[in-house]
mmCIF file of C-alpha atoms in Angstrom:
data_model
loop_
_atom_site.group_PDB
_atom_site.id
_atom_site.type_symbol
_atom_site.label_atom_id
_atom_site.label_comp_id
_atom_site.label_asym_id
_atom_site.label_seq_id
_atom_site.Cartn_x
_atom_site.Cartn_y
_atom_site.Cartn_z
ATOM 1 C CA MET A 1037 -37.671 14.362 71.098
ATOM 2 C CA LYS A 1038 -36.577 15.010 74.345
ATOM 3 C CA TYR A 1039 -36.221 18.679 75.284
ATOM 4 C CA ARG A 1040 -33.858 20.130 77.907
ATOM 5 C CA PHE A 1041 -34.657 23.448 79.179
ATOM 6 C CA ARG A 1042 -31.661 25.739 80.083
ATOM 7 C CA ILE A 1043 -31.738 29.210 81.698
ATOM 8 C CA ALA A 1044 -29.311 31.098 80.382
ATOM 9 C CA GLY A 1045 -27.176 33.456 82.290
ATOM 10 C CA ILE A 1046 -28.466 37.044 80.839
ATOM 11 C CA PRO A 1047 -32.034 36.081 81.272
ATOM 12 C CA ALA A 1048 -31.693 34.542 84.848
ATOM 13 C CA LEU A 1049 -29.541 37.901 85.852
ATOM 14 C CA CYS A 1050 -32.455 40.082 84.415
ATOM 15 C CA LEU A 1051 -35.423 38.006 86.469
ATOM 16 C CA ALA A 1052 -33.260 38.531 89.854
ATOM 17 C CA LEU A 1053 -32.682 42.145 89.229
ATOM 18 C CA GLY A 1054 -35.803 43.165 87.475
ATOM 19 C CA LEU A 1055 -36.645 44.376 83.911
ATOM 20 C CA SER A 1056 -34.652 47.639 84.518
ATOM 21 C CA ALA A 1057 -31.830 45.200 84.248
ATOM 22 C CA CYS A 1058 -31.894 44.538 80.804
ATOM 23 C CA ALA A 1059 -32.256 47.905 79.605
ATOM 24 C CA THR A 1060 -28.392 47.580 78.483
ATOM 25 C CA GLN A 1061 -27.331 44.039 76.649
ATOM 26 C CA ASP A 1062 -24.422 43.387 79.070
ATOM 27 C CA ALA A 1063 -21.441 43.157 77.081
ATOM 28 C CA ALA A 1064 -19.310 43.375 80.111
ATOM 29 C CA TRP A 1065 -21.083 39.888 81.522
ATOM 30 C CA VAL A 1066 -19.868 38.173 78.377
ATOM 31 C CA HIS A 1067 -16.682 39.921 78.477
ATOM 32 C CA GLU A 1068 -15.829 38.585 82.189
ATOM 33 C CA ASN A 1069 -17.228 35.295 81.392
ATOM 34 C CA LEU A 1070 -15.399 34.311 78.151
ATOM 35 C CA ALA A 1071 -13.389 31.152 78.784
ATOM 36 C CA LEU A 1072 -9.667 31.093 77.721
ATOM 37 C CA SER A 1073 -7.582 27.952 76.806
ATOM 38 C CA GLU A 1074 -3.992 27.846 75.658
ATOM 39 C CA ASN A 1075 -1.990 25.338 73.767
ATOM 40 C CA PHE A 1076 1.593 26.054 74.188
ATOM 41 C CA HIS A 1077 2.701 23.116 71.462
ATOM 42 C CA ALA A 1078 0.170 24.238 68.621
ATOM 43 C CA GLY A 1079 0.966 28.012 69.734
ATOM 44 C CA THR A 1080 -2.738 28.998 69.856
ATOM 45 C CA LYS A 1081 -4.958 30.581 72.684
ATOM 46 C CA VAL A 1082 -8.949 29.922 72.287
ATOM 47 C CA LEU A 1083 -11.503 32.697 73.568
ATOM 48 C CA GLU A 1084 -15.190 31.077 73.781
ATOM 49 C CA THR A 1085 -18.329 32.833 74.779
ATOM 50 C CA PRO A 1086 -20.942 31.550 77.304
ATOM 51 C CA ALA A 1087 -23.489 29.385 75.340
ATOM 52 C CA ILE A 1088 -25.877 31.914 73.338
ATOM 53 C CA PRO A 1089 -29.356 31.766 74.776
ATOM 54 C CA ASP A 1090 -33.056 31.221 73.255
ATOM 55 C CA THR A 1091 -31.386 28.365 71.363
ATOM 56 C CA GLY A 1092 -34.175 25.673 72.091
ATOM 57 C CA GLN A 1093 -32.547 22.224 72.233
ATOM 58 C CA HIS A 1094 -29.613 23.159 70.236
ATOM 59 C CA LEU A 1095 -26.295 24.713 71.662
ATOM 60 C CA ALA A 1096 -24.089 27.359 70.117
ATOM 61 C CA HIS A 1097 -21.399 29.644 70.916
ATOM 62 C CA LEU A 1098 -18.754 32.153 69.390
ATOM 63 C CA ARG A 1099 -14.762 30.891 69.452
ATOM 64 C CA ALA A 1100 -12.009 33.099 68.537
ATOM 65 C CA THR A 1101 -8.808 31.035 67.898
ATOM 66 C CA ALA A 1102 -5.457 32.968 68.036
ATOM 67 C CA HIS A 1103 -2.471 31.470 66.404
ATOM 68 C CA THR A 1104 0.814 32.985 67.995
ATOM 69 C CA ARG A 1105 3.435 31.676 65.842
ATOM 70 C CA GLY A 1106 3.906 30.055 62.254
ATOM 71 C CA LYS A 1107 2.367 31.075 59.173
ATOM 72 C CA ARG A 1108 -1.216 31.771 60.532
ATOM 73 C CA ILE A 1109 -0.583 34.530 62.812
ATOM 74 C CA GLY A 1110 -3.781 36.223 63.692
ATOM 75 C CA ALA A 1111 -7.387 35.075 64.876
ATOM 76 C CA ASP A 1112 -10.199 32.974 63.278
ATOM 77 C CA VAL A 1113 -13.356 33.295 64.533
ATOM 78 C CA GLU A 1114 -16.034 30.876 64.260
ATOM 79 C CA LEU A 1115 -19.919 30.190 65.338
ATOM 80 C CA VAL A 1116 -19.755 26.971 67.144
ATOM 81 C CA VAL A 1117 -23.084 24.583 66.754
ATOM 82 C CA ARG A 1118 -24.341 21.490 68.483
ATOM 83 C CA ALA A 1119 -27.739 20.762 66.754
ATOM 84 C CA GLU A 1120 -30.295 18.086 68.430
ATOM 85 C CA PHE A 1121 -32.710 16.046 66.596
ATOM 86 C CA ASP A 1122 -34.487 12.993 67.200
ATOM 87 C CA ASP A 1123 -32.890 11.951 63.823
ATOM 88 C CA PHE A 1124 -30.352 12.991 61.735
ATOM 89 C CA SER A 1125 -31.064 15.828 59.739
ATOM 90 C CA PHE A 1126 -27.646 16.324 57.705
ATOM 91 C CA LEU A 1127 -26.901 19.697 57.820
ATOM 92 C CA ASP A 1128 -24.510 20.593 55.456
ATOM 93 C CA ARG A 1129 -25.569 24.496 54.135
ATOM 94 C CA VAL A 1130 -25.696 27.997 55.891
ATOM 95 C CA SER A 1131 -27.141 31.284 54.965
ATOM 96 C CA PHE A 1132 -27.433 34.801 56.289
ATOM 97 C CA THR A 1133 -29.784 37.638 56.086
ATOM 98 C CA SER A 1134 -27.332 39.720 54.705
ATOM 99 C CA GLY A 1135 -26.618 37.180 51.614
ATOM 100 C CA ARG A 1136 -22.865 36.712 52.839
ATOM 101 C CA ALA A 1137 -21.661 33.509 52.458
ATOM 102 C CA PHE A 1138 -19.155 32.066 54.785
ATOM 103 C CA PRO A 1139 -17.826 28.338 54.986
ATOM 104 C CA LEU A 1140 -19.476 25.908 56.901
ATOM 105 C CA THR A 1141 -17.661 22.562 58.106
ATOM 106 C CA VAL A 1142 -19.862 19.498 59.491
ATOM 107 C CA VAL A 1143 -17.327 18.471 62.424
ATOM 108 C CA LYS A 1144 -18.995 15.143 63.360
ATOM 109 C CA ARG A 1145 -22.503 13.637 63.848
ATOM 110 C CA GLU A 1146 -23.051 11.227 66.587
ATOM 111 C CA THR A 1147 -25.835 9.531 68.792
ATOM 112 C CA GLU A 1148 -26.064 10.470 72.044
ATOM 113 C CA ASP A 1149 -25.372 8.489 75.147
ATOM 114 C CA CYS A 1150 -29.004 8.416 76.768
ATOM 115 C CA GLY A 1151 -28.613 5.389 79.206
ATOM 116 C CA THR A 1152 -30.294 2.885 76.690
ATOM 117 C CA THR A 1153 -29.140 0.054 74.339
ATOM 118 C CA ASP A 1154 -32.158 0.932 72.006
ATOM 119 C CA ARG A 1155 -30.684 4.009 69.849
ATOM 120 C CA SER A 1156 -33.969 5.024 68.587
ATOM 121 C CA LEU A 1157 -34.783 6.389 72.101
ATOM 122 C CA CYS A 1158 -32.006 8.724 72.263
ATOM 123 C CA ASN A 1159 -31.430 12.041 70.268
ATOM 124 C CA VAL A 1160 -28.630 12.503 67.819
ATOM 125 C CA HIS A 1161 -26.172 15.743 67.806
ATOM 126 C CA GLU A 1162 -24.819 17.242 64.758
ATOM 127 C CA HIS A 1163 -21.543 19.658 65.425
ATOM 128 C CA LEU A 1164 -20.933 22.153 63.099
ATOM 129 C CA THR A 1165 -18.826 25.516 62.804
ATOM 130 C CA VAL A 1166 -19.318 28.843 60.558
ATOM 131 C CA LYS A 1167 -16.145 30.595 60.041
ATOM 132 C CA LEU A 1168 -17.115 33.969 60.516
ATOM 133 C CA SER A 1169 -14.891 37.274 59.409
ATOM 134 C CA ARG A 1170 -13.985 40.113 61.701
ATOM 135 C CA ASP A 1171 -15.316 42.727 59.498
ATOM 136 C CA TYR A 1172 -18.613 40.987 59.603
ATOM 137 C CA LEU A 1173 -18.909 40.442 63.328
ATOM 138 C CA LYS A 1174 -17.702 44.495 63.657
ATOM 139 C CA SER A 1175 -20.803 45.340 61.446
ATOM 140 C CA LYS A 1176 -23.017 43.291 63.641
ATOM 141 C CA ARG A 1177 -22.050 44.220 67.264
ATOM 142 C CA LEU A 1178 -24.778 46.850 67.419
ATOM 143 C CA SER A 1179 -27.617 44.600 65.923
ATOM 144 C CA GLY A 1180 -26.370 40.722 66.231
ATOM 145 C CA PHE A 1181 -27.687 38.478 62.951
ATOM 146 C CA ASN A 1182 -29.357 35.591 62.242
ATOM 147 C CA VAL A 1183 -27.982 32.499 60.606
ATOM 148 C CA LYS A 1184 -29.830 29.163 59.243
ATOM 149 C CA LEU A 1185 -28.304 26.076 58.774
ATOM 150 C CA TRP A 1186 -30.261 23.763 56.375
ATOM 151 C CA GLY A 1187 -30.354 20.054 56.010
ATOM 152 C CA ARG A 1188 -31.989 17.341 54.214
ATOM 153 C CA ARG A 1189 -34.792 16.764 57.085
ATOM 154 C CA ASP A 1190 -34.708 19.965 58.954
ATOM 155 C CA SER A 1191 -33.102 23.554 59.332
ATOM 156 C CA VAL A 1192 -32.243 25.566 62.352
ATOM 157 C CA VAL A 1193 -32.072 29.330 62.837
ATOM 158 C CA LEU A 1194 -30.086 30.717 65.500
ATOM 159 C CA PHE A 1195 -30.060 34.633 66.334
ATOM 160 C CA VAL A 1196 -26.374 36.008 67.712
ATOM 161 C CA PRO A 1197 -27.005 38.863 70.224
ATOM 162 C CA PRO A 1198 -24.870 41.846 69.659
ATOM 163 C CA HIS A 1199 -23.341 41.802 73.184
ATOM 164 C CA TYR A 1200 -22.194 38.583 72.762
ATOM 165 C CA ILE A 1201 -20.194 39.629 69.750
ATOM 166 C CA GLU A 1202 -19.407 42.920 71.637
ATOM 167 C CA GLY A 1203 -17.891 40.967 74.606
ATOM 168 C CA LEU A 1204 -15.470 38.967 72.377
ATOM 169 C CA LEU A 1205 -14.555 41.475 70.191
ATOM 170 C CA ALA A 1206 -13.609 43.878 73.114
ATOM 171 C CA ARG A 1207 -11.399 41.012 74.595
ATOM 172 C CA MET A 1208 -9.816 40.540 71.214
ATOM 173 C CA GLU A 1209 -9.185 44.259 70.753
ATOM 174 C CA ASN A 1210 -7.853 44.219 74.263
ATOM 175 C CA ARG A 1211 -10.333 46.977 75.128
ATOM 176 C CA THR A 1212 -13.440 47.726 77.541
ATOM 177 C CA PRO A 1213 -16.779 46.410 75.917
ATOM 178 C CA GLU A 1214 -19.287 49.166 75.188
ATOM 179 C CA ALA A 1215 -22.855 49.104 76.248
ATOM 180 C CA ILE A 1216 -25.109 47.851 74.168
ATOM 181 C CA ALA A 1217 -28.466 49.374 74.276
ATOM 182 C CA ALA A 1218 -31.390 46.942 73.876
ATOM 183 C CA SER A 1219 -33.401 48.897 71.585
ATOM 184 C CA ALA A 1220 -30.715 48.308 68.703
ATOM 185 C CA ALA A 1221 -30.597 45.115 68.728
ATOM 186 C CA GLN A 1222 -32.705 42.697 65.990
ATOM 187 C CA THR A 1223 -35.022 41.270 68.405
ATOM 188 C CA SER A 1224 -37.058 39.041 66.148
ATOM 189 C CA PRO A 1225 -35.997 36.595 62.986
ATOM 190 C CA ALA A 1226 -35.559 37.963 59.469
ATOM 191 C CA PRO A 1227 -36.452 36.426 56.666
ATOM 192 C CA MET A 1228 -34.051 34.181 55.533
ATOM 193 C CA PRO A 1229 -32.716 33.841 51.751
ATOM 194 C CA ALA A 1230 -33.196 30.212 50.081
ATOM 195 C CA ALA A 1231 -31.081 27.290 50.855
ATOM 196 C CA PRO A 1232 -27.824 27.527 48.821
ATOM 197 C CA ALA A 1233 -26.807 24.751 46.953
ATOM 198 C CA PRO A 1234 -24.105 22.346 48.438
ATOM 199 C CA SER A 1235 -20.401 23.332 47.372
ATOM 200 C CA PRO A 1236 -17.142 22.483 48.496
ATOM 201 C CA ALA A 1237 -17.028 25.225 51.383
ATOM 202 C CA SER A 1238 -19.784 22.637 53.147
ATOM 203 C CA ARG A 1239 -17.019 19.784 54.080
ATOM 204 C CA ARG A 1240 -16.329 17.322 56.606
ATOM 205 C CA ARG A 1241 -13.573 17.878 58.700
#
């Protein structure tokens, strides 16, 4: 498998400013770098965090979609994941260290365009979303959380840092983000529950 090495914004900033800059997790940086898009016809506004760091070859970020009219007034929050493998893993289940159950949606599975007609030389991407409750995010804004995606061949463990949660929540609540002490954040993966059985909550969009 080809691995792409990425330098995430926060670690790069810490290297530039010195280790003392990492004493506080920078929720303000996340808050200032949220991407906002709006669909006037659908009546939605979408906030997306920068890519979460330290996810290896995978990509992940948090996304909040606000519905400004119709029956679904309010905001939906999701963890958006693009997993990368050398062959399809068929991720279709999700578990959290807390034992909470949230719906997982398989958006699409695709082979990347790597500039060759020999598809066996190309990696594959699996796009998924996990719908999260706002209350759950509030309970994890000081510690972050681990999530594990399970498939037939492989699995993916991701850590969502607390400052990414706080930066997004602060914008959703129209307030200044609070500083998150680095010592308060969970820094190592916690034991994950066994893979749950497939259920209707895991579905193809």
